[in-house]
């Protein structure tokens, strides 16, 4: 039975929403940036069932603990708002879910729960259409260039940093990123110098502070790092301090990148209006889903800015979005040790992602992972 939809064609009706929480260990030693030490990654897997038999899968993630809160948000607020309604009326469903958490969740937990359901709703439509997301959107490229972050952890010694960067470059990557934010910025400086020396001038090098500097530190050390031809300085300061980023952008020549802790189109608008960002690192799993990511990308394009999406551990969705976004030339590659936890893992070879062919969004963990690592 299909239910009445805003569409002129019938839509399957949502019959059930189920969530599964898993905690997946990394298949490598613990990795560290200036904010987190990561030994495992939590995922909430959302399964949306319909009366047409089509099932949509969505997800969200966190690389520390606490995703149980997102699971509760979906189970108790979002699922009741959409069960019994047409699965293809996605904007209406998003509004209905948004309304349930109007007073307690404009960012953070509520927001990432919305995205998990949004991906599942898209998955249903794409499976009905029998095509992957990038083909639905209309591609402007047939593969997507990747940069690699897996070799640049703060917990690596300088020797380990240099060795890992070299291994990555030997695999065909021409762009690498490393973490900064040690208590003494002079150590950061030495580490960047060692890496730049080792990789030469022809490899793009980015640095990522994960928000721990204040403005004075960012101006001082951002300027000093410019001698190493840094492609961008990522998340130098608190992400809600747009004014500080605008001032830093005026002070430095190196492009400023932000986005992985920005949750709304409106917050990106403020960054862009104030010329506080050069590289827009919109992450679909922090925004409310695919529509909002596309809105941010369009806003950036209208201002002549580049979108380079942050990793969300999986990257299938971002690769597909980038393939259909003219101002998204590059996608982050990270957490490769657990790329095989997905049913349709996106492949990176020679520094390029290939586009997936399976219909849907590509956000389903394997049954083995869902069973073996289930915690809720
Ligand atoms: Mg980052």
mmCIF file of N, CA, C and O and ligand atoms in Angstrom, residues 33 63 147 149 177 179 208-210 234-235 260 281 310 332, ligand 1:
data_model
loop_
_atom_site.group_PDB
_atom_site.id
_atom_site.type_symbol
_atom_site.label_atom_id
_atom_site.label_comp_id
_atom_site.label_asym_id
_atom_site.label_seq_id
_atom_site.Cartn_x
_atom_site.Cartn_y
_atom_site.Cartn_z
ATOM 1 N N UNK A 33 45.013 13.154 17.522
ATOM 2 C CA UNK A 33 45.172 14.541 17.077
ATOM 3 C C UNK A 33 45.104 15.421 18.322
ATOM 4 O O UNK A 33 45.153 14.906 19.443
ATOM 5 N N UNK A 63 34.249 9.381 16.572
ATOM 6 C CA UNK A 63 35.447 8.614 16.886
ATOM 7 C C UNK A 63 35.892 8.717 18.338
ATOM 8 O O UNK A 63 37.013 8.417 18.667
ATOM 9 N N UNK A 147 43.160 13.284 -1.174
ATOM 10 C CA UNK A 147 44.377 13.552 -0.405
ATOM 11 C C UNK A 147 44.354 12.653 0.820
ATOM 12 O O UNK A 147 43.296 12.200 1.250
ATOM 13 N N UNK A 149 45.293 11.560 4.810
ATOM 14 C CA UNK A 149 45.550 12.062 6.163
ATOM 15 C C UNK A 149 46.093 10.976 7.082
ATOM 16 O O UNK A 149 46.430 11.240 8.226
ATOM 17 N N UNK A 177 48.197 15.362 4.457
ATOM 18 C CA UNK A 177 47.901 16.294 5.552
ATOM 19 C C UNK A 177 48.484 15.764 6.857
ATOM 20 O O UNK A 177 48.488 14.549 7.071
ATOM 21 N N UNK A 179 48.786 16.511 11.305
ATOM 22 C CA UNK A 179 48.161 17.156 12.457
ATOM 23 C C UNK A 179 49.150 18.060 13.179
ATOM 24 O O UNK A 179 50.325 17.711 13.337
ATOM 25 N N UNK A 208 46.612 20.618 10.085
ATOM 26 C CA UNK A 208 45.307 20.613 10.753
ATOM 27 C C UNK A 208 45.496 20.741 12.263
ATOM 28 O O UNK A 208 46.116 19.880 12.891
ATOM 29 N N UNK A 209 44.964 21.815 12.849
ATOM 30 C CA UNK A 209 45.173 22.099 14.269
ATOM 31 C C UNK A 209 44.041 21.538 15.132
ATOM 32 O O UNK A 209 44.157 21.449 16.348
ATOM 33 N N UNK A 210 42.929 21.149 14.528
ATOM 34 C CA UNK A 210 41.767 20.643 15.282
ATOM 35 C C UNK A 210 41.335 21.595 16.403
ATOM 36 O O UNK A 210 41.037 21.170 17.524
ATOM 37 N N UNK A 234 44.101 24.168 8.640
ATOM 38 C CA UNK A 234 42.751 23.666 8.930
ATOM 39 C C UNK A 234 42.380 23.839 10.399
ATOM 40 O O UNK A 234 43.192 23.540 11.287
ATOM 41 N N UNK A 235 41.167 24.252 10.627
ATOM 42 C CA UNK A 235 40.587 24.406 11.967
ATOM 43 C C UNK A 235 41.585 24.952 12.981
ATOM 44 O O UNK A 235 41.867 24.317 14.005
ATOM 45 N N UNK A 260 34.449 20.810 9.465
ATOM 46 C CA UNK A 260 34.083 19.521 10.056
ATOM 47 C C UNK A 260 33.350 19.666 11.389
ATOM 48 O O UNK A 260 32.791 18.687 11.881
ATOM 49 N N UNK A 281 35.055 22.833 4.120
ATOM 50 C CA UNK A 281 35.171 21.381 4.334
ATOM 51 C C UNK A 281 33.845 20.784 4.815
ATOM 52 O O UNK A 281 33.802 20.025 5.785
ATOM 53 N N UNK A 310 35.312 17.007 4.424
ATOM 54 C CA UNK A 310 35.997 16.304 5.511
ATOM 55 C C UNK A 310 35.700 14.813 5.417
ATOM 56 O O UNK A 310 34.640 14.417 4.944
ATOM 57 N N UNK A 332 38.916 13.953 1.132
ATOM 58 C CA UNK A 332 39.864 13.413 2.113
ATOM 59 C C UNK A 332 39.813 11.891 2.155
ATOM 60 O O UNK A 332 38.741 11.288 2.085
HETATM 61 MG MG1 LIG B 1 40.339 18.118 10.350
#
